[in-house]
GROMACS .gro file of N, CA and C in nm:
model
  351
    1MET      N    1   2.830  -2.834  -0.381
    1MET     CA    2   2.808  -2.745  -0.393
    1MET      C    3   2.808  -2.718  -0.198
    2SER      N    4   2.892  -2.544  -0.233
    2SER     CA    5   2.846  -2.510  -0.081
    2SER      C    6   2.707  -2.442  -0.008
    3LEU      N    7   2.713  -2.409   0.094
    3LEU     CA    8   2.567  -2.318   0.146
    3LEU      C    9   2.531  -2.177   0.092
    4GLU      N   10   2.687  -2.114   0.095
    4GLU     CA   11   2.688  -2.022   0.044
    4GLU      C   12   2.646  -1.994  -0.089
    5GLN      N   13   2.687  -2.123  -0.201
    5GLN     CA   14   2.646  -2.086  -0.309
    5GLN      C   15   2.505  -2.112  -0.370
    6SER      N   16   2.487  -2.159  -0.343
    6SER     CA   17   2.335  -2.233  -0.318
    6SER      C   18   2.187  -2.151  -0.276
    7VAL      N   19   2.268  -2.031  -0.152
    7VAL     CA   20   2.236  -1.942  -0.110
    7VAL      C   21   2.130  -1.823  -0.258
    8TRP      N   22   2.295  -1.760  -0.322
    8TRP     CA   23   2.289  -1.719  -0.409
    8TRP      C   24   2.251  -1.792  -0.570
    9ILE      N   25   2.261  -1.913  -0.553
    9ILE     CA   26   2.217  -1.947  -0.657
    9ILE      C   27   2.041  -1.885  -0.639
   10LEU      N   28   1.966  -1.988  -0.541
   10LEU     CA   29   1.858  -1.917  -0.510
   10LEU      C   30   1.795  -1.847  -0.505
   11LEU      N   31   1.888  -1.665  -0.474
   11LEU     CA   32   1.851  -1.516  -0.482
   11LEU      C   33   1.820  -1.493  -0.624
   12VAL      N   34   1.893  -1.530  -0.656
   12VAL     CA   35   1.932  -1.492  -0.883
   12VAL      C   36   1.822  -1.550  -0.946
   13LEU      N   37   1.772  -1.662  -0.902
   13LEU     CA   38   1.666  -1.770  -0.960
   13LEU      C   39   1.510  -1.697  -0.888
   14ALA      N   40   1.534  -1.673  -0.796
   14ALA     CA   41   1.417  -1.592  -0.736
   14ALA      C   42   1.424  -1.468  -0.813
   15ILE      N   43   1.456  -1.386  -0.857
   15ILE     CA   44   1.442  -1.267  -0.894
   15ILE      C   45   1.453  -1.276  -1.017
   16VAL      N   46   1.494  -1.365  -1.093
   16VAL     CA   47   1.462  -1.405  -1.217
   16VAL      C   48   1.305  -1.405  -1.226
   17MET      N   49   1.259  -1.533  -1.197
   17MET     CA   50   1.175  -1.620  -1.171
   17MET      C   51   1.062  -1.557  -1.103
   18ALA      N   52   1.066  -1.447  -1.059
   18ALA     CA   53   0.969  -1.343  -1.004
   18ALA      C   54   0.974  -1.232  -1.113
   19ASN      N   55   1.059  -1.222  -1.200
   19ASN     CA   56   1.025  -1.117  -1.312
   19ASN      C   57   0.919  -1.225  -1.460
   20LEU      N   58   0.955  -1.315  -1.447
   20LEU     CA   59   0.948  -1.378  -1.576
   20LEU      C   60   0.768  -1.321  -1.629
   21PRO      N   61   0.653  -1.381  -1.588
   21PRO     CA   62   0.529  -1.365  -1.628
   21PRO      C   63   0.540  -1.149  -1.677
   22PHE      N   64   0.621  -1.049  -1.595
   22PHE     CA   65   0.610  -0.936  -1.705
   22PHE      C   66   0.698  -0.869  -1.781
   23LEU      N   67   0.754  -1.012  -1.803
   23LEU     CA   68   0.880  -0.950  -1.911
   23LEU      C   69   0.796  -1.042  -2.006
   24PHE      N   70   0.764  -1.125  -2.036
   24PHE     CA   71   0.646  -1.210  -2.138
   24PHE      C   72   0.559  -1.240  -2.162
   25THR      N   73   0.457  -1.107  -2.271
   25THR     CA   74   0.307  -1.048  -2.226
   25THR      C   75   0.291  -1.197  -2.360
   26GLN      N   76   0.325  -1.255  -2.433
   26GLN     CA   77   0.267  -1.304  -2.454
   26GLN      C   78   0.302  -1.480  -2.464
   27ARG      N   79   0.310  -1.490  -2.444
   27ARG     CA   80   0.336  -1.618  -2.337
   27ARG      C   81   0.280  -1.642  -2.184
   28LEU      N   82   0.272  -1.830  -2.192
   28LEU     CA   83   0.218  -1.822  -2.147
   28LEU      C   84   0.340  -1.987  -2.019
   29PHE      N   85   0.394  -1.934  -1.898
   29PHE     CA   86   0.523  -1.981  -1.899
   29PHE      C   87   0.630  -2.018  -2.004
   30LEU      N   88   0.599  -1.968  -2.024
   30LEU     CA   89   0.744  -1.923  -2.128
   30LEU      C   90   0.699  -1.969  -2.247
   31ALA      N   91   0.616  -2.125  -2.218
   31ALA     CA   92   0.603  -2.242  -2.340
   31ALA      C   93   0.487  -2.242  -2.460
   32ILE      N   94   0.368  -2.135  -2.372
   32ILE     CA   95   0.189  -2.174  -2.464
   32ILE      C   96   0.209  -2.025  -2.537
   33PRO      N   97   0.215  -2.053  -2.595
   33PRO     CA   98   0.175  -1.912  -2.703
   33PRO      C   99   0.047  -1.870  -2.724
   34LEU      N  100   0.030  -1.722  -2.728
   34LEU     CA  101  -0.113  -1.678  -2.681
   34LEU      C  102  -0.120  -1.641  -2.753
   35LYS      N  103  -0.237  -1.560  -2.782
   35LYS     CA  104  -0.319  -1.518  -2.890
   35LYS      C  105  -0.316  -1.390  -2.917
   36ASN      N  106  -0.438  -1.328  -2.768
   36ASN     CA  107  -0.366  -1.185  -2.719
   36ASN      C  108  -0.270  -1.198  -2.634
   37GLU      N  109  -0.232  -1.046  -2.544
   37GLU     CA  110  -0.166  -1.057  -2.413
   37GLU      C  111  -0.240  -1.058  -2.290
   38LYS      N  112  -0.171  -1.078  -2.228
   38LYS     CA  113  -0.220  -1.173  -2.062
   38LYS      C  114  -0.296  -1.063  -2.027
   39THR      N  115  -0.406  -1.107  -1.895
   39THR     CA  116  -0.463  -1.034  -1.842
   39THR      C  117  -0.443  -1.015  -1.705
   40ILE      N  118  -0.467  -0.939  -1.640
   40ILE     CA  119  -0.399  -0.949  -1.520
   40ILE      C  120  -0.467  -1.042  -1.380
   41PRO      N  121  -0.545  -1.102  -1.435
   41PRO     CA  122  -0.496  -1.224  -1.345
   41PRO      C  123  -0.456  -1.345  -1.409
   42VAL      N  124  -0.457  -1.358  -1.545
   42VAL     CA  125  -0.352  -1.427  -1.555
   42VAL      C  126  -0.167  -1.434  -1.516
   43TYR      N  127  -0.138  -1.263  -1.543
   43TYR     CA  128  -0.015  -1.305  -1.437
   43TYR      C  129   0.027  -1.328  -1.276
   44ILE      N  130  -0.113  -1.244  -1.251
   44ILE     CA  131  -0.101  -1.319  -1.080
   44ILE      C  132  -0.107  -1.446  -1.065
   45ALA      N  133  -0.207  -1.561  -1.105
   45ALA     CA  134  -0.164  -1.672  -1.149
   45ALA      C  135  -0.057  -1.735  -1.230
   46GLU      N  136  -0.009  -1.674  -1.241
   46GLU     CA  137   0.150  -1.753  -1.318
   46GLU      C  138   0.208  -1.659  -1.236
   47TRP      N  139   0.232  -1.555  -1.183
   47TRP     CA  140   0.327  -1.489  -1.099
   47TRP      C  141   0.345  -1.617  -0.903
   48PHE      N  142   0.215  -1.657  -0.946
   48PHE     CA  143   0.149  -1.781  -0.833
   48PHE      C  144   0.187  -1.845  -0.815
   49VAL      N  145   0.214  -1.953  -0.943
   49VAL     CA  146   0.270  -2.122  -0.983
   49VAL      C  147   0.443  -2.061  -1.021
   50LEU      N  148   0.536  -2.008  -1.057
   50LEU     CA  149   0.636  -2.008  -1.011
   50LEU      C  150   0.669  -1.973  -0.885
   51PHE      N  151   0.560  -1.884  -0.802
   51PHE     CA  152   0.697  -1.897  -0.643
   51PHE      C  153   0.686  -2.028  -0.634
   52LEU      N  154   0.576  -2.125  -0.623
   52LEU     CA  155   0.580  -2.244  -0.578
   52LEU      C  156   0.625  -2.301  -0.639
   53VAL      N  157   0.659  -2.301  -0.766
   53VAL     CA  158   0.822  -2.353  -0.775
   53VAL      C  159   0.940  -2.296  -0.751
   54MET      N  160   0.890  -2.215  -0.760
   54MET     CA  161   1.023  -2.170  -0.714
   54MET      C  162   1.059  -2.240  -0.506
   55GLY      N  163   0.940  -2.243  -0.444
   55GLY     CA  164   0.978  -2.288  -0.296
   55GLY      C  165   1.044  -2.451  -0.328
   56GLY      N  166   0.969  -2.511  -0.449
   56GLY     CA  167   0.974  -2.638  -0.434
   56GLY      C  168   1.132  -2.632  -0.498
   57PHE      N  169   1.161  -2.568  -0.536
   57PHE     CA  170   1.334  -2.554  -0.546
   57PHE      C  171   1.423  -2.534  -0.509
   58ALA      N  172   1.365  -2.432  -0.425
   58ALA     CA  173   1.455  -2.436  -0.234
   58ALA      C  174   1.438  -2.519  -0.141
   59TYR      N  175   1.310  -2.627  -0.208
   59TYR     CA  176   1.335  -2.717  -0.065
   59TYR      C  177   1.474  -2.794  -0.097
   60MET      N  178   1.440  -2.826  -0.287
   60MET     CA  179   1.543  -2.928  -0.263
   60MET      C  180   1.702  -2.838  -0.291
   61ILE      N  181   1.737  -2.775  -0.257
   61ILE     CA  182   1.912  -2.701  -0.277
   61ILE      C  183   1.907  -2.754  -0.087
   62GLU      N  184   1.765  -2.685   0.002
   62GLU     CA  185   1.826  -2.694   0.153
   62GLU      C  186   1.837  -2.840   0.183
   63TYR      N  187   1.764  -2.910   0.109
   63TYR     CA  188   1.783  -3.095   0.182
   63TYR      C  189   1.913  -3.111   0.095
   64ALA      N  190   2.033  -3.037  -0.059
   64ALA     CA  191   2.140  -3.055  -0.040
   64ALA      C  192   2.245  -3.059  -0.033
   65ALA      N  193   2.215  -2.911   0.014
   65ALA     CA  194   2.306  -2.852   0.105
   65ALA      C  195   2.310  -2.851   0.225
   66MET      N  196   2.226  -2.976   0.399
   66MET     CA  197   2.258  -2.944   0.454
   66MET      C  198   2.204  -3.094   0.505
   67GLY      N  199   2.140  -3.194   0.386
   67GLY     CA  200   2.098  -3.264   0.486
   67GLY      C  201   1.946  -3.364   0.515
   68ASN      N  202   1.823  -3.226   0.527
   68ASN     CA  203   1.721  -3.214   0.588
   68ASN      C  204   1.677  -3.124   0.576
   69ILE      N  205   1.516  -3.086   0.605
   69ILE     CA  206   1.506  -2.993   0.577
   69ILE      C  207   1.380  -2.895   0.697
   70ALA      N  208   1.443  -2.774   0.771
   70ALA     CA  209   1.443  -2.730   0.889
   70ALA      C  210   1.226  -2.754   0.868
   71PRO      N  211   1.245  -2.759   1.009
   71PRO     CA  212   1.065  -2.699   1.036
   71PRO      C  213   0.999  -2.556   0.977
   72GLN      N  214   0.953  -2.498   0.927
   72GLN     CA  215   0.904  -2.352   0.990
   72GLN      C  216   0.763  -2.384   0.970
   73GLU      N  217   0.688  -2.254   1.010
   73GLU     CA  218   0.631  -2.160   1.062
   73GLU      C  219   0.501  -2.169   0.991
   74TRP      N  220   0.391  -2.068   0.965
   74TRP     CA  221   0.307  -1.979   0.892
   74TRP      C  222   0.425  -1.886   0.839
   75GLU      N  223   0.435  -1.730   0.932
   75GLU     CA  224   0.565  -1.655   0.901
   75GLU      C  225   0.652  -1.667   0.738
   76PHE      N  226   0.681  -1.750   0.837
   76PHE     CA  227   0.851  -1.770   0.688
   76PHE      C  228   0.801  -1.775   0.567
   77TYR      N  229   0.633  -1.816   0.527
   77TYR     CA  230   0.605  -1.897   0.432
   77TYR      C  231   0.513  -1.688   0.371
   78VAL      N  232   0.482  -1.664   0.466
   78VAL     CA  233   0.432  -1.491   0.475
   78VAL      C  234   0.567  -1.437   0.408
   79VAL      N  235   0.620  -1.390   0.474
   79VAL     CA  236   0.784  -1.348   0.407
   79VAL      C  237   0.862  -1.359   0.349
   80ASN      N  238   0.861  -1.515   0.247
   80ASN     CA  239   0.921  -1.513   0.127
   80ASN      C  240   0.799  -1.525   0.040
   81LEU      N  241   0.668  -1.529   0.061
   81LEU     CA  242   0.564  -1.497  -0.037
   81LEU      C  243   0.564  -1.306  -0.016
   82PHE      N  244   0.571  -1.222   0.019
   82PHE     CA  245   0.667  -1.110   0.012
   82PHE      C  246   0.712  -1.083  -0.050
   83LEU      N  247   0.875  -1.142   0.021
   83LEU     CA  248   0.996  -1.090  -0.041
   83LEU      C  249   0.967  -1.109  -0.276
   84PHE      N  250   0.921  -1.210  -0.239
   84PHE     CA  251   0.909  -1.309  -0.345
   84PHE      C  252   0.766  -1.176  -0.473
   85MET      N  253   0.717  -1.081  -0.369
   85MET     CA  254   0.673  -1.007  -0.496
   85MET      C  255   0.768  -0.868  -0.480
   86ILE      N  256   0.824  -0.839  -0.386
   86ILE     CA  257   0.945  -0.785  -0.411
   86ILE      C  258   1.040  -0.720  -0.502
   87PHE      N  259   1.048  -0.881  -0.503
   87PHE     CA  260   1.188  -0.966  -0.616
   87PHE      C  261   1.059  -0.905  -0.734
   88ALA      N  262   0.948  -0.878  -0.765
   88ALA     CA  263   0.895  -0.854  -0.881
   88ALA      C  264   0.872  -0.727  -0.998
   89PHE      N  265   0.900  -0.655  -0.861
   89PHE     CA  266   0.844  -0.524  -0.860
   89PHE      C  267   0.887  -0.426  -0.988
   90PRO      N  268   1.072  -0.448  -0.967
   90PRO     CA  269   1.125  -0.409  -1.170
   90PRO      C  270   0.992  -0.441  -1.247
   91GLY      N  271   0.997  -0.569  -1.272
   91GLY     CA  272   0.895  -0.634  -1.350
   91GLY      C  273   0.829  -0.618  -1.363
   92PHE      N  274   0.715  -0.605  -1.336
   92PHE     CA  275   0.593  -0.487  -1.292
   92PHE      C  276   0.588  -0.364  -1.359
   93ILE      N  277   0.667  -0.317  -1.292
   93ILE     CA  278   0.747  -0.145  -1.374
   93ILE      C  279   0.714  -0.134  -1.448
   94TYR      N  280   0.796  -0.212  -1.537
   94TYR     CA  281   0.825  -0.233  -1.613
   94TYR      C  282   0.715  -0.264  -1.743
   95ARG      N  283   0.668  -0.367  -1.673
   95ARG     CA  284   0.577  -0.402  -1.762
   95ARG      C  285   0.408  -0.341  -1.775
   96PHE      N  286   0.414  -0.263  -1.658
   96PHE     CA  287   0.296  -0.197  -1.658
   96PHE      C  288   0.280   0.019  -1.669
   97ASN      N  289   0.419   0.067  -1.675
   97ASN     CA  290   0.448   0.185  -1.655
   97ASN      C  291   0.585   0.238  -1.764
   98PHE      N  292   0.676   0.154  -1.700
   98PHE     CA  293   0.784   0.186  -1.810
   98PHE      C  294   0.744   0.180  -1.951
   99LYS      N  295   0.778   0.082  -1.993
   99LYS     CA  296   0.635   0.021  -2.165
   99LYS      C  297   0.618   0.087  -2.215
  100MET      N  298   0.467   0.147  -2.142
  100MET     CA  299   0.361   0.219  -2.159
  100MET      C  300   0.466   0.329  -2.245
  101TYR      N  301   0.512   0.420  -2.084
  101TYR     CA  302   0.591   0.547  -2.108
  101TYR      C  303   0.615   0.596  -2.254
  102LEU      N  304   0.788   0.427  -2.251
  102LEU     CA  305   0.887   0.414  -2.408
  102LEU      C  306   0.781   0.396  -2.558
  103ASP      N  307   0.646   0.325  -2.525
  103ASP     CA  308   0.559   0.324  -2.658
  103ASP      C  309   0.507   0.450  -2.663
  104LYS      N  310   0.474   0.525  -2.541
  104LYS     CA  311   0.372   0.627  -2.602
  104LYS      C  312   0.478   0.767  -2.651
  105HIS      N  313   0.585   0.744  -2.636
  105HIS     CA  314   0.720   0.813  -2.658
  105HIS      C  315   0.776   0.774  -2.816
  106GLN      N  316   0.762   0.646  -2.825
  106GLN     CA  317   0.814   0.593  -2.956
  106GLN      C  318   0.696   0.648  -3.047
  107LYS      N  319   0.643   0.649  -3.062
  107LYS     CA  320   0.506   0.706  -3.160
  107LYS      C  321   0.477   0.875  -3.180
  108ALA      N  322   0.452   0.923  -3.026
  108ALA     CA  323   0.530   1.067  -3.092
  108ALA      C  324   0.633   1.089  -3.178
  109ALA      N  325   0.777   0.977  -3.141
  109ALA     CA  326   0.851   1.069  -3.214
  109ALA      C  327   0.859   0.972  -3.322
  110ARG      N  328   0.714   0.952  -3.337
  110ARG     CA  329   0.700   0.861  -3.542
  110ARG      C  330   0.676   0.967  -3.618
  111LYS      N  331   0.557   1.000  -3.515
  111LYS     CA  332   0.367   1.101  -3.583
  111LYS      C  333   0.495   1.287  -3.614
  112GLN      N  334   0.597   1.240  -3.513
  112GLN     CA  335   0.690   1.437  -3.562
  112GLN      C  336   0.819   1.350  -3.665
  113ALA      N  337   0.854   1.297  -3.679
  113ALA     CA  338   0.961   1.253  -3.859
  113ALA      C  339   0.868   1.248  -3.953
  114GLU      N  340   0.669   1.206  -3.904
  114GLU     CA  341   0.651   1.212  -4.043
  114GLU      C  342   0.577   1.303  -4.072
  115SER      N  343   0.547   1.393  -3.972
  115SER     CA  344   0.494   1.554  -3.968
  115SER      C  345   0.606   1.582  -4.058
  116GLN      N  346   0.725   1.579  -4.018
  116GLN     CA  347   0.845   1.621  -4.104
  116GLN      C  348   0.901   1.601  -4.277
  117SER      N  349   0.778   1.514  -4.251
  117SER     CA  350   0.866   1.472  -4.410
  117SER      C  351   0.819   1.533  -4.486
   0.00000   0.00000   0.00000
């Protein structure tokens, strides 16, 4: 695998993993079914664990593509944390804004259809 391919794979995987907690509200880490919907602290904890998993995967790809791991300072990790946060923004908006908007309009449409019947 070339370095360019590994970078693209890493970016796509990071975007997908950053959005997973917000797309599956009844499952924890896609494996553990929950009785109730996740709370905000659970979303944040799951997102952070996926950030750490993504970091481990990035280390593996870097080692496989380049043969060694470059030393990094704390600024690198802070930038990656905020980049992962930006990647999670579409899933967050879908879960907490857009989905509620869609649900509200679906309920209104059902009410209107029932009243016309």
